[in-house]
CSV table of C-alpha atoms in Angstrom, one decimal:
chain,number,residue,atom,x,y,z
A,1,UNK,CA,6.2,26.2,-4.8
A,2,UNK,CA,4.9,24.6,-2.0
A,3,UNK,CA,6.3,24.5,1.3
A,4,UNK,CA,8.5,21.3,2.8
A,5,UNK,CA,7.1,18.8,4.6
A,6,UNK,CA,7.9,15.7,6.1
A,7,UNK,CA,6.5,12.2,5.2
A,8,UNK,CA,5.0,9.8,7.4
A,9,UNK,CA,8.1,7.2,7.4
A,10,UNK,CA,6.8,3.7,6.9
A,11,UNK,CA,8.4,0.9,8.9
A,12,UNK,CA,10.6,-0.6,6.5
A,13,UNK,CA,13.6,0.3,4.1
A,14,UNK,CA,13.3,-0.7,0.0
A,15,UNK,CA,16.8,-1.2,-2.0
A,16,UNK,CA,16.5,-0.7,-5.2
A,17,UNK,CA,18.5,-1.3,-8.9
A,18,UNK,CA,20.4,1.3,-11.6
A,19,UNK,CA,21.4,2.4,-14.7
A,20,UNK,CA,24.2,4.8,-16.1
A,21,UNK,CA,24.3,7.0,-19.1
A,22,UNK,CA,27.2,9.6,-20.3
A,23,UNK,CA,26.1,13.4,-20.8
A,24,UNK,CA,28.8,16.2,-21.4
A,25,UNK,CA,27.8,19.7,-21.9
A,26,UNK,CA,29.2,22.9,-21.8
A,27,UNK,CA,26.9,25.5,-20.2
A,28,UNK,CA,26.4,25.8,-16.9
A,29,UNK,CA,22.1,26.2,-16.1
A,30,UNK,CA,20.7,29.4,-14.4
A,31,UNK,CA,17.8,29.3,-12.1
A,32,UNK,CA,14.8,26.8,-13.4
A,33,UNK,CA,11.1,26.4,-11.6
A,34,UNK,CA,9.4,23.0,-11.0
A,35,UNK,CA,6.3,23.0,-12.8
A,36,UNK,CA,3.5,20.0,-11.9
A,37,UNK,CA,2.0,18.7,-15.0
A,38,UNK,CA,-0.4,16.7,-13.2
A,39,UNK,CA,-0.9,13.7,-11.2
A,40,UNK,CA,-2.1,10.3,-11.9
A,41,UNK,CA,-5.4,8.7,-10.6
A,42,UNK,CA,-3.3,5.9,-9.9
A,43,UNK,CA,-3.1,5.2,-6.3
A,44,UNK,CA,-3.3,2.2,-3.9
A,45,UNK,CA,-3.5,1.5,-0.4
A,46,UNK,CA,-0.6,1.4,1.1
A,47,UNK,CA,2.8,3.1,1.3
A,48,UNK,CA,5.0,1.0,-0.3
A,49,UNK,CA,5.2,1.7,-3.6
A,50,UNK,CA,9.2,1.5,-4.7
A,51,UNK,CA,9.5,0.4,-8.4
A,52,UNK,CA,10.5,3.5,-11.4
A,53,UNK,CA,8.1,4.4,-14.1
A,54,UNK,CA,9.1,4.0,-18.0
A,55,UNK,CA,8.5,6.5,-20.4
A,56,UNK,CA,9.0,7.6,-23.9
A,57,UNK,CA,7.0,8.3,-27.0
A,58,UNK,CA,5.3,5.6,-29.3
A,59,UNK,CA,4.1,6.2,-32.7
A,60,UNK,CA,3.9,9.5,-31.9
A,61,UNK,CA,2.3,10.0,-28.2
A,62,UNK,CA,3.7,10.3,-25.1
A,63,UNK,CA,3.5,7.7,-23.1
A,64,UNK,CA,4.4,6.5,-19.0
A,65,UNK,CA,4.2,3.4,-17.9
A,66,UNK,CA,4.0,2.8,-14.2
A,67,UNK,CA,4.2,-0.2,-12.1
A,68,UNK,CA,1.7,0.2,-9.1
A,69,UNK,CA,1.6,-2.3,-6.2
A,70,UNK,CA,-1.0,-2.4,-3.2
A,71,UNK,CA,-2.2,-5.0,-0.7
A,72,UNK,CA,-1.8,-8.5,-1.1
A,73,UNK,CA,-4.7,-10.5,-2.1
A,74,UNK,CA,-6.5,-7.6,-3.8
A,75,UNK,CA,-6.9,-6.4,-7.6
A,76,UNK,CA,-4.6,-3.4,-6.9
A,77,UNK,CA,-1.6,-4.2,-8.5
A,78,UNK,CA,-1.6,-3.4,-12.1
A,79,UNK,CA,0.8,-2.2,-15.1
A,80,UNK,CA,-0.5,1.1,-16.1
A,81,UNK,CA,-0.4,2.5,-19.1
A,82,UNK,CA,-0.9,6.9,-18.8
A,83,UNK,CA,-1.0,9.5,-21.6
A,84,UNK,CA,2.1,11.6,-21.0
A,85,UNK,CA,0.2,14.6,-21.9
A,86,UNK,CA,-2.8,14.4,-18.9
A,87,UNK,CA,-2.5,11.6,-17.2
A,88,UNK,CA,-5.1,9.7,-18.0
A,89,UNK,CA,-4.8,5.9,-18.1
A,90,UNK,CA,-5.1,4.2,-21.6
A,91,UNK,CA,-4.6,0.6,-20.8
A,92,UNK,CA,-3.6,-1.7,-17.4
A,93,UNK,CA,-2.5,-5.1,-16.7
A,94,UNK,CA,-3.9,-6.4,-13.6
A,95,UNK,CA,-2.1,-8.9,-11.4
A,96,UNK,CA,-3.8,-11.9,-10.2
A,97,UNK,CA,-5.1,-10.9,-6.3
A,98,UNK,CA,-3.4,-13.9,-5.4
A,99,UNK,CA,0.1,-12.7,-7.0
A,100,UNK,CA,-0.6,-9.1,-5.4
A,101,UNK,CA,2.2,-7.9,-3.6
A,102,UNK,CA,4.6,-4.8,-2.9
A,103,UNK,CA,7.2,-6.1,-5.6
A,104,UNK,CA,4.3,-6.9,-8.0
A,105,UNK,CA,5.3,-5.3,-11.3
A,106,UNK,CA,9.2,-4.3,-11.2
A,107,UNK,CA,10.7,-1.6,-12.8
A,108,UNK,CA,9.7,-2.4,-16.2
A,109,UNK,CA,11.4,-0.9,-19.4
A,110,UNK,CA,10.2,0.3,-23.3
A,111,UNK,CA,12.6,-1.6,-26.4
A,112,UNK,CA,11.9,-3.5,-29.6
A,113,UNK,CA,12.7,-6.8,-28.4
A,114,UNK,CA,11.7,-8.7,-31.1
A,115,UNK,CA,12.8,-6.0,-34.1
A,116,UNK,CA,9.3,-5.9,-36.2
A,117,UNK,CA,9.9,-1.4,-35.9
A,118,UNK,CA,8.2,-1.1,-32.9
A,119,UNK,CA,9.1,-1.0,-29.0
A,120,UNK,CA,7.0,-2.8,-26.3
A,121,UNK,CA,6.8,-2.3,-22.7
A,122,UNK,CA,8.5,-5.4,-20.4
A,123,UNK,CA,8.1,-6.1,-17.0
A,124,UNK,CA,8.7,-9.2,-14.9
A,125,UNK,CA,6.2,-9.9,-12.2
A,126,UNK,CA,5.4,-11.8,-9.1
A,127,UNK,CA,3.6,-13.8,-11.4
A,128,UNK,CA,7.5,-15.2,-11.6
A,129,UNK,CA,7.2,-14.0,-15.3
A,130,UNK,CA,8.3,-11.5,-17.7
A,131,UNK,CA,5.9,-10.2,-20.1
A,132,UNK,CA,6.3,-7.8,-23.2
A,133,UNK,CA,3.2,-6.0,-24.5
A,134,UNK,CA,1.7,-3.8,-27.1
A,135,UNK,CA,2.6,-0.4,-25.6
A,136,UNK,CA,-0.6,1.2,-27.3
A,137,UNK,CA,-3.3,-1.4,-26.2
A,138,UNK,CA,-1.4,-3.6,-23.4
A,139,UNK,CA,-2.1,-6.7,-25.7
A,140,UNK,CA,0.3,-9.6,-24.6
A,141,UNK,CA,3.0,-10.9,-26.5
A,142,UNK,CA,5.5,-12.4,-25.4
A,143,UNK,CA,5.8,-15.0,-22.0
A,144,UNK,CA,8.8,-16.4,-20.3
A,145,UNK,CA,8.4,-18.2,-17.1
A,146,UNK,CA,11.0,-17.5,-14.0
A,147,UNK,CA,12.1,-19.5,-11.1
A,148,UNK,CA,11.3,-16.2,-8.6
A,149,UNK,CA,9.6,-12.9,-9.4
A,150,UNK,CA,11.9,-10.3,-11.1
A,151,UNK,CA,12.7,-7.3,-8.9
A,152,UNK,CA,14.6,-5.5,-11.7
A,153,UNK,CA,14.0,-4.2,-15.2
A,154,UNK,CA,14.6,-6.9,-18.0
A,155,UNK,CA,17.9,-5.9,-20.4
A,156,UNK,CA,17.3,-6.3,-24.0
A,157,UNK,CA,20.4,-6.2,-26.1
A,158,UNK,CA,22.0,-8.6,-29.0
A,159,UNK,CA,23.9,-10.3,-25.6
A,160,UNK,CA,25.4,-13.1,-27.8
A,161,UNK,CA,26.4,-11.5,-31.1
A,162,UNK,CA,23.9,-13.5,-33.6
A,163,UNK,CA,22.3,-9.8,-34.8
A,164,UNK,CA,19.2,-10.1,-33.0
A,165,UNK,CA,18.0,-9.2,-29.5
A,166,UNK,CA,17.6,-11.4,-26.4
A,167,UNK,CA,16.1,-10.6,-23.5
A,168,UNK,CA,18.2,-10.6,-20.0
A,169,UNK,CA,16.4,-11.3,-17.0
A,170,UNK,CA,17.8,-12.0,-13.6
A,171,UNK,CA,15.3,-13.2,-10.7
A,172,UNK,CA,15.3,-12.1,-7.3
A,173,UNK,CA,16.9,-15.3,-6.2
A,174,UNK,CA,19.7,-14.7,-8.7
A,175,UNK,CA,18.6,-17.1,-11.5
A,176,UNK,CA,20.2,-15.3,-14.4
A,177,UNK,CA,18.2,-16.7,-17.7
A,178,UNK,CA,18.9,-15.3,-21.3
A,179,UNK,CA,16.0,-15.8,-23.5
A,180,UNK,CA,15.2,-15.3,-27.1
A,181,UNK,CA,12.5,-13.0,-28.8
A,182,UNK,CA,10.5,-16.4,-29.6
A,183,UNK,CA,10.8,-17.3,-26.4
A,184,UNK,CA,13.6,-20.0,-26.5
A,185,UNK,CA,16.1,-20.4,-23.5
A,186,UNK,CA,19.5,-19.5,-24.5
A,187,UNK,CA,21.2,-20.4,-21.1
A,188,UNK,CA,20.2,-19.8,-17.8
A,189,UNK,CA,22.5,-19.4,-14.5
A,190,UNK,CA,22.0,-19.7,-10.3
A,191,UNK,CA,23.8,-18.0,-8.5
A,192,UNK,CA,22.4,-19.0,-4.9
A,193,UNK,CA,22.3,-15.2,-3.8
A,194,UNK,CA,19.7,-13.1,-3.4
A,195,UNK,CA,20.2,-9.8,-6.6
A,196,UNK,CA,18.6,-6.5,-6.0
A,197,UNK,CA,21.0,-4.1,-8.2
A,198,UNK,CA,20.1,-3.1,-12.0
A,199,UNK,CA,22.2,-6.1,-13.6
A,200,UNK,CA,24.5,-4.2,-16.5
A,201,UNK,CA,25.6,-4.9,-20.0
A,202,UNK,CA,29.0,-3.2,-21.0
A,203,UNK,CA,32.1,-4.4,-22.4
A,204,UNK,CA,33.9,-4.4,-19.2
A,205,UNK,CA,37.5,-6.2,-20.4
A,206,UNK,CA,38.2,-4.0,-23.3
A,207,UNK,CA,38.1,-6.9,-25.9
A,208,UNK,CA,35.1,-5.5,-27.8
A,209,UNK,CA,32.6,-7.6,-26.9
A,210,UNK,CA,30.1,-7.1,-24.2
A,211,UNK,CA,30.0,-9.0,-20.9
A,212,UNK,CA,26.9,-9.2,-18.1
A,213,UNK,CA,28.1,-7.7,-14.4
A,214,UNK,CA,25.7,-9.1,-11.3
A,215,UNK,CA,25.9,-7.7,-7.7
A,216,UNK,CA,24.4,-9.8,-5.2
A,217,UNK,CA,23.2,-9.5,-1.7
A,218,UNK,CA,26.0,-11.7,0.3
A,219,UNK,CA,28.5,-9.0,-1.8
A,220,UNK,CA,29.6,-10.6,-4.4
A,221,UNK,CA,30.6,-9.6,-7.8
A,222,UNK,CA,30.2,-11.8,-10.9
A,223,UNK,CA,31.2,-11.3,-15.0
A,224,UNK,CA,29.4,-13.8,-17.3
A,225,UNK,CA,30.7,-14.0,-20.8
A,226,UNK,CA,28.1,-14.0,-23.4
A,227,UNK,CA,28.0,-18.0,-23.7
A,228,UNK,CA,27.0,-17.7,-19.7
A,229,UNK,CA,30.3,-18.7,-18.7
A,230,UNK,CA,31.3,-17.0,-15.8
A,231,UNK,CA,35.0,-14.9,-16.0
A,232,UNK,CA,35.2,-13.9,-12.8
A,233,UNK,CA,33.3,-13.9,-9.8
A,234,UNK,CA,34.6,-11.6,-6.3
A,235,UNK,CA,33.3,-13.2,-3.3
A,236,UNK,CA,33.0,-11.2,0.1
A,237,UNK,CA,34.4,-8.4,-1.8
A,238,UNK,CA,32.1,-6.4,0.2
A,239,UNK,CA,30.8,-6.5,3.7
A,240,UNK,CA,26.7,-6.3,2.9
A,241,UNK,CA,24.3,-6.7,0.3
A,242,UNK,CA,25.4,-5.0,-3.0
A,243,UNK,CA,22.2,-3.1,-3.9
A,244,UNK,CA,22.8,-0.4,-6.7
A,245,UNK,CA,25.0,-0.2,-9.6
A,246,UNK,CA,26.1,1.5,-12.7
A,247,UNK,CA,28.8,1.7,-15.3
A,248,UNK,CA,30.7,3.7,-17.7
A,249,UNK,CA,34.6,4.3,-18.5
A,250,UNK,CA,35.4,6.5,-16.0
A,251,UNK,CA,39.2,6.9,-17.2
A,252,UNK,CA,39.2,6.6,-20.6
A,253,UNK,CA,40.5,3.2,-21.3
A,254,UNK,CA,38.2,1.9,-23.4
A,255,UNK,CA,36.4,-0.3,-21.4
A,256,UNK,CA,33.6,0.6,-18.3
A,257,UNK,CA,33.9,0.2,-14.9
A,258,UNK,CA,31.5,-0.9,-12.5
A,259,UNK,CA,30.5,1.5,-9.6
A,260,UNK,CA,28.4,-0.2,-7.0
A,261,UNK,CA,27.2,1.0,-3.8
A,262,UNK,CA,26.1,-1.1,-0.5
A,263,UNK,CA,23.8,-1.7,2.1
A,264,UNK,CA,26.1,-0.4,4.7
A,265,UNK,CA,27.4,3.0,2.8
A,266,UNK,CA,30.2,1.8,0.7
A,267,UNK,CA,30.6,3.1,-2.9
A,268,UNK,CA,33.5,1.6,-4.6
A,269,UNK,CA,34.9,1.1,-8.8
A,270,UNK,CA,35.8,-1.9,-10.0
A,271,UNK,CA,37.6,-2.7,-12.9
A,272,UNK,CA,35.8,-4.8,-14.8
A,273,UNK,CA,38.8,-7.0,-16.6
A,274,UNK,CA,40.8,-7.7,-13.2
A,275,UNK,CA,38.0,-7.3,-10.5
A,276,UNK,CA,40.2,-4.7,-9.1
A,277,UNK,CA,38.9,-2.3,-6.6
A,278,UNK,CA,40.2,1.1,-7.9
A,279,UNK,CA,38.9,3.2,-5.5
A,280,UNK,CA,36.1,2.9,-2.3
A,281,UNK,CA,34.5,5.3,-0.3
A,282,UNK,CA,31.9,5.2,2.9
A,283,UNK,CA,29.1,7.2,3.5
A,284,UNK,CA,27.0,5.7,5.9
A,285,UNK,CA,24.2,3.6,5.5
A,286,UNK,CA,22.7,2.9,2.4
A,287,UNK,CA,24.2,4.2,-0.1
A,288,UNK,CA,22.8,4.6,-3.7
A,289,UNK,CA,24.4,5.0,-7.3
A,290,UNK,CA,22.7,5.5,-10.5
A,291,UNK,CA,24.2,7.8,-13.5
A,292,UNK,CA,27.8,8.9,-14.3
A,293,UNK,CA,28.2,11.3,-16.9
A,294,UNK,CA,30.6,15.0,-17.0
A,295,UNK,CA,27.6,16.9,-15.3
A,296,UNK,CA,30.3,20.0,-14.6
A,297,UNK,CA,31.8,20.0,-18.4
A,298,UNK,CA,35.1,19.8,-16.9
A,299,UNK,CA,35.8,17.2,-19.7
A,300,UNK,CA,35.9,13.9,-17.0
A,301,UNK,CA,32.8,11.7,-15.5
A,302,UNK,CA,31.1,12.2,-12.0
A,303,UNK,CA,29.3,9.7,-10.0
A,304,UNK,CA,26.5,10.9,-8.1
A,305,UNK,CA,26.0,9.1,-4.9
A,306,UNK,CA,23.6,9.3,-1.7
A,307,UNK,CA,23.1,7.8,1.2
A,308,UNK,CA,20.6,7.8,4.4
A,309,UNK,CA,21.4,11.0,5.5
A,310,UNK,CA,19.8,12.3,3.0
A,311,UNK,CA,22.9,14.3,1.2
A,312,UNK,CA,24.2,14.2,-2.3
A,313,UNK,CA,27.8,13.6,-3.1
A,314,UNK,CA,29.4,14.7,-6.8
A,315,UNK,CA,32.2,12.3,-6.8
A,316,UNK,CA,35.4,12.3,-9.6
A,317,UNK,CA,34.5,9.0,-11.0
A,318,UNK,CA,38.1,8.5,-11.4
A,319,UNK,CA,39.5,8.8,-8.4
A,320,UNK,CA,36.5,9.1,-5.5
A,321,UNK,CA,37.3,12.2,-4.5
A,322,UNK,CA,34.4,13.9,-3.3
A,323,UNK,CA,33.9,17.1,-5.1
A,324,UNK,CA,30.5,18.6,-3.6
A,325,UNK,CA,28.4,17.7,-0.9
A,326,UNK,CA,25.0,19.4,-0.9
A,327,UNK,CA,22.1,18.4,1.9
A,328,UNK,CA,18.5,17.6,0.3
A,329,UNK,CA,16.8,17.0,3.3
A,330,UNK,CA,16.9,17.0,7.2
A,331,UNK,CA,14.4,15.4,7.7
A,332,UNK,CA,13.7,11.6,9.1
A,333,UNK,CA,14.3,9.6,6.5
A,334,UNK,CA,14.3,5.9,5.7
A,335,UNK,CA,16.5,6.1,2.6
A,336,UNK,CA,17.4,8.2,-0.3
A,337,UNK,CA,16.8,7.1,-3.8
A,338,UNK,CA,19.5,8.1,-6.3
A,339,UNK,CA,19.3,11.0,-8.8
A,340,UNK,CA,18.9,11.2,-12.4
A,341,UNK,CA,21.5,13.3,-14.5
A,342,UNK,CA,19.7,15.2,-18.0
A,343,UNK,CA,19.0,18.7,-19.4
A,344,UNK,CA,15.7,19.2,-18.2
A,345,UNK,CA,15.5,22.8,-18.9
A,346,UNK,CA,16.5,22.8,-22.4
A,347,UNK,CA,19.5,25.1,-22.0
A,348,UNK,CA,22.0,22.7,-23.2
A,349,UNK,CA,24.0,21.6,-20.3
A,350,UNK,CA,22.6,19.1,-17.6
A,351,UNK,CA,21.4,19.1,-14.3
A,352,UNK,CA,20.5,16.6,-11.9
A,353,UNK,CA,16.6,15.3,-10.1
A,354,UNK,CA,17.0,14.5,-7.2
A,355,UNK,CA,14.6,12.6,-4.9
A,356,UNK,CA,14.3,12.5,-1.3
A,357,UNK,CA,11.8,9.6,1.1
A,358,UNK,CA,10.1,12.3,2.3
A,359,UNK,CA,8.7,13.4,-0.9
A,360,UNK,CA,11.0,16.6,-2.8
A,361,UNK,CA,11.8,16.5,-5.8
A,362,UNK,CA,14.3,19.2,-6.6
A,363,UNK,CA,16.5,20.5,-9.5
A,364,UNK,CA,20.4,20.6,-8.6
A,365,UNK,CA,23.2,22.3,-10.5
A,366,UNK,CA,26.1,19.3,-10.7
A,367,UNK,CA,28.9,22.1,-11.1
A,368,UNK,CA,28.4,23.3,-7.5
A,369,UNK,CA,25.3,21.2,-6.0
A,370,UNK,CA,23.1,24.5,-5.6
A,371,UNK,CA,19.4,23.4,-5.2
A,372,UNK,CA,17.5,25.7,-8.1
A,373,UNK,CA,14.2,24.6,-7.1
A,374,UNK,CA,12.4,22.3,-5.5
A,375,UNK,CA,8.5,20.5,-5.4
A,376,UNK,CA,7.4,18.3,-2.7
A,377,UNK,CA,4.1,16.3,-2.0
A,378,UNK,CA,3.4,15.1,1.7
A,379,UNK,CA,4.2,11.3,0.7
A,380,UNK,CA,7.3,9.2,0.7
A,381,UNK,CA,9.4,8.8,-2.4
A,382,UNK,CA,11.7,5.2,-2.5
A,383,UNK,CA,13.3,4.8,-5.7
A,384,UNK,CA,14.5,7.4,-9.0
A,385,UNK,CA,13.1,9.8,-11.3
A,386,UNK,CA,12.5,9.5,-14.7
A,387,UNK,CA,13.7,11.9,-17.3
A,388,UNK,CA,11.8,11.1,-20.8
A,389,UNK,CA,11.1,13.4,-23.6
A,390,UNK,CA,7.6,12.6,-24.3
A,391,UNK,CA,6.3,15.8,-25.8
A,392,UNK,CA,9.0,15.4,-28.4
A,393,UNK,CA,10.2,19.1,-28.0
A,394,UNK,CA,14.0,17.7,-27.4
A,395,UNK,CA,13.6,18.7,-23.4
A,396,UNK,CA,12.8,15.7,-21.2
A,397,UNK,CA,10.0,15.7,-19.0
A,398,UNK,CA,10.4,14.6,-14.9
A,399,UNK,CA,8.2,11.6,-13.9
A,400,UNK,CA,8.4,10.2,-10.0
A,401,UNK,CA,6.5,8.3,-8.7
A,402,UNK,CA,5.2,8.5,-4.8
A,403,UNK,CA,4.9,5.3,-2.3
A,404,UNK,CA,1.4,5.9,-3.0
A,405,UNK,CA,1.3,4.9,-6.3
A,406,UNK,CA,0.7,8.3,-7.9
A,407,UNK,CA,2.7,9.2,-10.7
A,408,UNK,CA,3.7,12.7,-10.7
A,409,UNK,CA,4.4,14.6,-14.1
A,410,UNK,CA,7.2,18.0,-13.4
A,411,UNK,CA,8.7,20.0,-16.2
A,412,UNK,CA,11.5,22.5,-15.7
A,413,UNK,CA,11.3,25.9,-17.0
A,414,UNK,CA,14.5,28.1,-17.5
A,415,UNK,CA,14.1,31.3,-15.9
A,416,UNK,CA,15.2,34.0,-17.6
């Protein structure tokens, strides 16, 4: 491996969305080593670069897709297309020089949206669209106009119950707009505040049917129904800018709870039929959420949360309670982007990628938050990894991408 090293720290802070998903194993992993796959020739100039690739495997290849953004005014800020298995690009979008920017292309996502047996790739742009194409050639599709650029990925889900997918956008103004595979408006909200954090579909009342939760940037909290009526909405319930959350049952009631975390540090549940705040903890300045799921096997959820000081926290998602704290960094950061939680060495029980701004990447045990190994390049890092099976061997791949715009390609071998 190579040695650390610290990344030149650029002079401004990017916030970023999540997701959650559940994991329980049994096993506990051994030692593992970071392996690079390769690199992409995908870079831009500047530093900025903050949105999460997609990955998967359609019809049968490996595929990444990663948003890349560079300086304004210039033909540097494409959707790219890469060949999980070298690197190499297959296809781009570019976006118009004169839509260039550093949230050009957001995090964008891989689902059949339409149901015809085959997922496309989504994205919403500073074009103050999202856009769904072929995943194979990059051929448009589909076209929905926005009233700001979308800084998060696009949720597609049957939303309103009628059996077929919609689309689920929410602008960076917090316009929330649900939209048809044909491209007709099914309702469309404002919420006058600005929305950085991943907006999540869950049933979060326990009544079987699922509901949409928004974070927004003056704090606030809101739970549209499916029809776009709003059930609840918390105001002030926090001090800053909500800008990460996730969600899962965390005590086994049937319904999820949303965990959000803050611009200032806070991390806090909240129950999702009452708006309660079941628990809240501080950890300095901004903090980040991303995955729950039983990473220990002890039979009950963790959230795993980080903040600017660069440590990672193994929380009991029932309660709060810090369980381990392990340091990924000392060094000057900016931010820390929140890990991802998967078996990436195939030995049947997870472990967690983490991420740090000054470009690791390492491999931690979630029973004890022991680094196993570790890979760094001299650039910043500002938002997740991505954990993909796209060789289709039943072990996901690791997939970051650097401020840069490189995407870097890691696998983690068990060693025996």
């Amino acid at each position: 491996m190579r040695p650390r090293t610290v990344a030149v720290i650029i002079g401004f802070v990017i916030i970023l969305g999540g997701i959650a998903f559940v994991a329980a194993y049994d096993d506990r992993p051994s030692d593992v080593q970071l392996i690079e796959q390769w690199v992409s020739d995908t870079s831009a100039e500047t530093s900025g670069n903050h949105h999460a690739p997609a990955a998967g495997r359609i019809e049968g290849r490996g595929m990444v897709y990663a948003p890349v953004s560079g300086q304004s005014d210039t033909k540097q800020c494409n959707l790219v297309a890469i060949d999980a298995s070298n690197g190499t690009e297959r296809w781009s979008y570019q976006i118009p020089p004169k839509n260039c920017t550093i949230h050009s292309v957001a995090d964008p996502m891989i689902a059949d949206y339409d149901d015809d047996g085959t997922a496309e790739v989504l994205a919403a742009t500073t074009e103050r669209s999202v856009v769904a194409f072929d995943p194979t050639t990059g051929q448009e599709e589909f076209r929905y106009d926005l009233s700001a650029y979308g800084y998060t990925r696009p949720v597609v889900t049957d939303f309103t119950g009628d059996s077929a997918k919609e689309v689920i956008i929410v602008d960076v103004k917090g316009s929330v707009s649900v939209v048809r595979a044909d491209g007709t408006l099914v309702w469309t909200k404002r919420l006058s505040s600005y929305a950085w954090g991943q907006p999540t579909v869950a049933d979060f009342t326990g009544n079987g049917d699922a509901e949409l939760m928004l974070g927004l940037g003056n704090g606030d909290l809101a739970l549209f129904e499916s029809d776009g009526s709003i059930r609840w909405r918390l105001t002030s319930l926090f001090d800053s800018s909500i800008t990460w959350q996730t969600a899962g049952d965390i005590d086994n009631d049937s319904q999820s709870e949303i965990i959000v975390a803050t611009a200032d540090g806070t991390v806090a549940a909240v129950n999702g039929r009452t708006g309660d705040v079941e628990w809240r903890q501080h950890f300095g300045a901004l903090a980040a959420v991303r995955d729950i799921g039983d990473g220990d096997g002890d039979g009950d959820p963790e959230v795993y949360a980080v903040a600017r000081d660069g440590k990672l926290r193994s929380l009991d998602a029932k309660t709060g309670e810090v369980e381990w704290t392990t340091t990924l960094t000392t060094g000057d950061i900016q931010m820390t982007p929140p890990p991802s939680l998967g078996d990436v060495d195939g030995d049947g029980s997870p472990e967690l990628v983490a991420v740090t701004n000054d470009g690791i990447v390492s491999v931690v045990d979630p029973t004890s938050g022991d680094v196993l190994d570790s890979y760094t390049r001299d650039v910043s890092v500002y938002t997740h990894p991505t954990l993909a099976d796209t060789d289709g061997d039943g072990v996901p791949e690791i997939y970051v991408i650097y401020s840069d715009g490189r995407v870097v390609a890691l696998s983690a071998a068990e060693n025996s």
